Short mmCIF file of C-alpha atoms (C1' of nucleotides) in Angstrom, two decimals:
data_model
loop_
_atom_site.label_atom_id
_atom_site.label_comp_id
_atom_site.label_asym_id
_atom_site.label_seq_id
_atom_site.Cartn_x
_atom_site.Cartn_y
_atom_site.Cartn_z
CA MET A 1 -10.18 16.56 14.13
CA LYS A 2 -11.55 13.41 12.53
CA LYS A 3 -10.12 10.50 10.54
CA PRO A 4 -6.39 9.59 10.23
CA PRO A 5 -4.66 11.64 7.56
CA LEU A 6 -2.19 9.21 6.17
CA GLU A 7 -3.03 5.91 4.49
CA THR A 8 -0.42 3.78 2.81
CA GLY A 9 -1.12 1.29 0.04
CA PRO A 10 -0.36 -2.37 0.33
CA LEU A 11 2.18 -2.61 -2.53
CA PRO A 12 5.51 -1.06 -3.49
CA LEU A 13 5.40 1.90 -5.94
CA ARG A 14 5.04 0.87 -9.57
CA PRO A 15 5.05 3.45 -12.42
CA LEU A 16 1.90 3.84 -14.52
CA ASP A 17 2.60 2.93 -18.10
CA ARG A 18 1.89 5.06 -21.20
CA SER A 19 -1.20 3.11 -22.24
CA PHE A 20 -2.84 4.22 -18.96
CA PHE A 21 -2.85 7.79 -20.28
CA ALA A 22 -3.74 7.02 -23.90
CA ARG A 23 -7.42 7.08 -23.05
CA THR A 24 -10.10 9.74 -22.54
CA PRO A 25 -9.28 12.24 -19.77
CA ARG A 26 -12.57 11.29 -18.06
CA ARG A 27 -11.33 7.72 -17.57
CA VAL A 28 -7.77 8.74 -16.78
CA ALA A 29 -9.05 11.24 -14.20
CA ARG A 30 -11.19 8.70 -12.39
CA GLU A 31 -8.44 6.13 -12.33
CA LEU A 32 -5.76 8.57 -11.20
CA LEU A 33 -7.63 9.01 -7.89
CA GLY A 34 -5.76 7.13 -5.23
CA LYS A 35 -2.52 6.92 -7.25
CA ILE A 36 0.73 8.46 -6.00
CA LEU A 37 2.61 11.49 -7.39
CA VAL A 38 6.30 11.12 -6.69
CA ARG A 39 8.93 13.89 -6.64
CA GLU A 40 12.54 12.72 -6.64
CA ASP A 41 14.41 15.53 -4.90
CA LYS A 42 17.12 15.47 -2.29
CA THR A 43 14.73 13.06 -0.63
CA ARG A 44 11.73 11.34 -2.18
CA LEU A 45 8.45 13.19 -1.74
CA ALA A 46 5.14 11.38 -2.37
CA ALA A 47 1.48 12.25 -2.06
CA ARG A 48 -1.81 10.58 -2.96
CA ILE A 49 -4.02 12.06 -5.65
CA VAL A 50 -7.44 12.92 -4.18
CA GLU A 51 -8.88 15.50 -6.63
CA VAL A 52 -8.53 15.96 -10.43
CA GLU A 53 -10.35 17.58 -13.35
CA ALA A 54 -10.68 16.40 -16.95
CA TYR A 55 -10.17 18.86 -19.85
CA LEU A 56 -11.48 17.64 -23.18
CA GLY A 57 -9.26 19.35 -25.73
CA ILE A 58 -10.20 21.71 -28.55
CA ASP A 59 -13.96 21.11 -28.17
CA ASP A 60 -13.95 22.04 -24.44
CA PRO A 61 -14.29 25.82 -24.08
CA ALA A 62 -12.81 25.74 -20.58
CA ALA A 63 -9.66 23.91 -21.71
CA HIS A 64 -6.38 25.62 -22.59
CA ALA A 65 -6.36 23.45 -25.71
CA ALA A 66 -9.50 25.27 -26.97
CA ALA A 67 -7.11 27.98 -28.29
CA GLY A 68 -5.40 25.33 -30.44
CA ASN A 69 -1.83 24.09 -30.28
CA THR A 70 0.34 27.02 -29.08
CA ALA A 71 3.87 27.27 -27.64
CA ARG A 72 2.34 27.35 -24.19
CA ASN A 73 0.18 24.21 -24.37
CA SER A 74 2.00 22.11 -26.96
CA VAL A 75 2.75 19.31 -24.45
CA LEU A 76 -1.02 18.61 -24.25
CA PHE A 77 -1.03 17.91 -27.99
CA GLY A 78 1.99 15.56 -27.74
CA PRO A 79 2.05 11.91 -26.72
CA PRO A 80 0.23 10.78 -23.53
CA GLY A 81 1.74 10.69 -20.08
CA PHE A 82 3.71 13.97 -20.17
CA ALA A 83 3.57 16.90 -17.75
CA TYR A 84 1.94 20.17 -18.90
CA VAL A 85 2.81 22.86 -16.37
CA TYR A 86 1.53 26.45 -16.68
CA PHE A 87 1.78 29.63 -14.70
CA ILE A 88 -1.39 31.41 -13.64
CA TYR A 89 -2.46 34.60 -11.84
CA GLY A 90 1.13 35.80 -11.58
CA ASN A 91 1.63 33.50 -8.56
CA HIS A 92 0.97 29.84 -9.13
CA TYR A 93 1.93 26.80 -11.15
CA CYS A 94 -0.57 24.07 -12.06
CA LEU A 95 0.22 20.52 -13.20
CA ASN A 96 -1.59 18.52 -15.89
CA VAL A 97 -0.88 15.24 -17.59
CA SER A 98 -1.46 14.77 -21.36
CA CYS A 99 -4.04 12.09 -22.36
CA MET A 100 -5.18 10.40 -25.57
CA PRO A 101 -2.90 9.63 -28.52
CA GLU A 102 -0.87 12.51 -29.98
CA GLY A 103 -2.83 15.39 -31.49
CA TYR A 104 -5.94 15.59 -29.26
CA GLY A 105 -4.85 18.23 -26.73
CA GLU A 106 -6.73 16.53 -23.88
CA GLY A 107 -5.51 16.21 -20.30
CA VAL A 108 -6.13 15.97 -16.58
CA LEU A 109 -5.43 18.75 -14.07
CA PHE A 110 -4.22 17.71 -10.58
CA ARG A 111 -6.06 19.73 -7.93
CA ALA A 112 -5.30 18.24 -4.51
CA LEU A 113 -3.00 15.73 -2.86
CA GLU A 114 -2.78 13.96 0.50
CA PRO A 115 0.82 13.93 1.76
CA VAL A 116 2.16 10.37 2.21
CA TYR A 117 5.96 10.47 2.43
CA ALA A 118 8.20 13.38 3.58
CA THR A 119 5.27 15.49 4.77
CA GLU A 120 7.63 17.71 6.74
CA ALA A 121 9.71 18.59 3.62
CA MET A 122 6.55 19.45 1.70
CA ALA A 123 5.33 21.70 4.55
CA GLN A 124 8.70 23.42 4.56
CA ALA A 125 8.49 24.08 0.79
CA ARG A 126 5.11 25.72 1.45
CA GLY A 127 6.39 27.79 4.38
CA VAL A 128 4.02 25.97 6.73
CA ASP A 129 5.17 25.35 10.30
CA LEU A 130 3.93 21.91 11.30
CA PRO A 131 3.55 21.26 15.03
CA THR A 132 3.48 17.64 16.30
CA PRO A 133 0.90 16.39 16.22
CA ALA A 134 -0.43 18.51 13.36
CA THR A 135 -4.19 18.95 12.87
CA ILE A 136 -5.95 18.02 9.64
CA ALA A 137 -6.55 21.74 9.05
CA GLN A 138 -2.78 22.36 9.18
CA LEU A 139 -1.99 19.38 6.93
CA ARG A 140 -4.55 20.62 4.40
CA MET A 141 -2.55 23.81 3.94
CA ILE A 142 0.26 21.76 2.34
CA SER A 143 -1.32 20.42 -0.86
CA SER A 144 -5.10 21.07 -1.01
CA GLY A 145 -5.38 23.12 -4.16
CA PRO A 146 -3.55 23.09 -7.48
CA GLY A 147 -1.21 25.98 -6.66
CA ARG A 148 -0.44 24.65 -3.17
CA MET A 149 0.41 21.14 -4.29
CA SER A 150 2.71 22.43 -6.98
CA GLU A 151 4.57 24.59 -4.44
CA ALA A 152 4.73 21.65 -2.00
CA LEU A 153 6.49 19.47 -4.64
CA GLY A 154 8.55 22.29 -6.17
CA ILE A 155 6.81 22.00 -9.54
CA THR A 156 7.60 24.82 -11.97
CA ARG A 157 7.25 25.27 -15.74
CA LEU A 158 10.97 25.60 -16.24
CA ARG A 159 11.77 22.47 -14.28
CA ASP A 160 8.90 20.13 -15.14
CA ASN A 161 6.99 21.08 -18.31
CA GLY A 162 7.35 18.22 -20.78
CA LYS A 163 8.62 15.63 -18.21
CA ASP A 164 7.71 12.02 -18.82
CA LEU A 165 5.50 10.96 -15.88
CA THR A 166 5.58 7.25 -16.73
CA THR A 167 9.12 6.36 -15.60
CA SER A 168 10.75 6.36 -12.17
CA GLU A 169 13.86 7.67 -13.96
CA SER A 170 11.99 10.98 -14.09
CA ALA A 171 12.22 13.50 -11.30
CA LEU A 172 8.43 13.60 -11.32
CA TRP A 173 6.39 10.47 -11.96
CA LEU A 174 3.10 8.70 -11.21
CA ALA A 175 2.77 5.43 -9.35
CA ASP A 176 0.32 2.77 -8.23
CA ASP A 177 0.77 1.46 -4.70
CA GLY A 178 -2.31 -0.75 -4.77
CA PHE A 179 -4.62 1.68 -2.94
CA ARG A 180 -8.14 1.89 -4.33
CA PRO A 181 -10.64 4.60 -3.35
CA GLU A 182 -13.95 3.32 -1.95
CA LYS A 183 -16.10 5.91 -3.61
CA ILE A 184 -15.59 8.63 -6.25
CA VAL A 185 -17.80 11.67 -6.67
CA ALA A 186 -18.10 13.83 -9.86
CA THR A 187 -18.89 17.56 -9.59
CA SER A 188 -18.57 20.64 -11.82
CA ARG A 189 -15.09 22.05 -12.37
CA ILE A 190 -13.72 24.94 -10.27
CA GLY A 191 -12.43 28.38 -11.29
CA ILE A 192 -13.65 28.33 -14.86
CA THR A 193 -16.22 30.57 -16.63
CA LYS A 194 -17.06 28.47 -19.68
CA ALA A 195 -18.67 24.97 -19.78
CA VAL A 196 -19.16 25.36 -16.05
CA GLU A 197 -21.95 22.80 -15.76
CA ARG A 198 -20.15 19.68 -16.99
CA PRO A 199 -19.36 17.14 -14.17
CA LEU A 200 -15.66 16.72 -14.96
CA ARG A 201 -14.13 17.24 -11.50
CA PHE A 202 -13.54 14.01 -9.62
CA VAL A 203 -12.78 13.57 -5.95
CA ILE A 204 -12.34 10.72 -3.46
CA ALA A 205 -15.55 10.91 -1.45
CA GLY A 206 -15.01 11.86 2.19
CA ASN A 207 -11.26 12.57 1.79
CA ALA A 208 -10.26 15.54 4.02
CA PHE A 209 -7.60 16.78 1.58
CA VAL A 210 -10.03 17.61 -1.25
CA SER A 211 -9.79 21.41 -1.88
CA GLY A 212 -12.55 23.78 -0.88
CA LYS A 213 -14.18 24.56 2.44
CA ARG A 214 -15.60 21.13 3.16
CA SER A 215 -14.83 17.64 1.91
CA LEU A 216 -17.81 15.79 0.49
"C1'" DG B 1 -17.56 32.03 8.79
"C1'" DA B 2 -18.40 34.48 4.58
"C1'" DG B 3 -17.22 37.55 1.08
"C1'" DG B 4 -14.24 40.64 -1.49
"C1'" DA B 5 -10.17 42.33 -3.49
"C1'" DG B 6 -5.14 42.53 -4.41
"C1'" DA B 7 -0.98 40.22 -5.82
"C1'" DT B 8 1.67 39.60 -10.04
"C1'" DC B 9 3.29 38.02 -14.77
"C1'" DG B 10 3.13 34.87 -18.90
"C1'" DT B 11 0.38 34.37 -22.83
"C1'" DC B 12 -2.55 35.60 -26.39
"C1'" DT B 13 -5.22 39.28 -29.06
"C1'" DG C 1 -3.42 45.65 -22.97
"C1'" DA C 2 -6.55 42.38 -20.81
"C1'" DC C 3 -7.11 38.39 -18.36
"C1'" DG C 4 -6.57 33.93 -16.02
"C1'" DA C 5 -7.95 25.82 -14.55
"C1'" DT C 6 -5.40 30.55 -7.53
"C1'" DC C 7 -4.17 31.87 -2.87
"C1'" DT C 8 -3.99 34.84 1.00
"C1'" DC C 9 -5.21 38.45 3.76
"C1'" DC C 10 -8.42 41.63 5.40
"C1'" DT C 11 -12.93 43.29 6.79
"C1'" DC C 12 -17.52 42.65 8.28
"C1'" DT C 13 -20.86 40.04 10.74
#
DNA sequence: GAGGAGATCGTCT
DNA sequence: GACGATCTCCTCT
């Protein structure tokens, strides 16, 4: 319908190091926009991060960590740069990365991705039939939304909870390819009932793959 | 195009 | 036993 869906960064993929995540989730969230989430499967799948939310630990009523350190969310309270995957609404998995030094329970939720490599394989994992050429509306069905992107990359709690996202040895990792978003917009978080007003959702302005009815 | 409700199950009370 | 950091389908306009 409008702008080209796939943009590729100028550099080869380089893993983000642990110190990147040892900061506040607000900063990590902003800087994760434009980075690449890589799944090493039969083939390599990769998609650009276009929408995230920051969750501020035990003092954030909307955060899972507000309940304290439990068996479910313990990865959040561990060292930074690890995957916290949880199951929600009986249907969906959602992916977070732990932030801050050990003990804080803070993290960033991944909400939407723009397919970059192996788009066809991701569509297949979602049960989406992609015609050629596919429209933006069809491509959006692959990974615009936390549950959708997890299904597209085959992310489950059993398989991925606790994975180190800072090394390309991992089957799931985060990379920088040199791409930098032009403009970032902060809005209130989605799907929560507490602390609704705080502007902790961050999106790449104008990106068609941001979740919701319209991109900003 | 908008709005509402069902699906479905792990986790915590 | 209730509910949730969601998605899809269905109905109504």
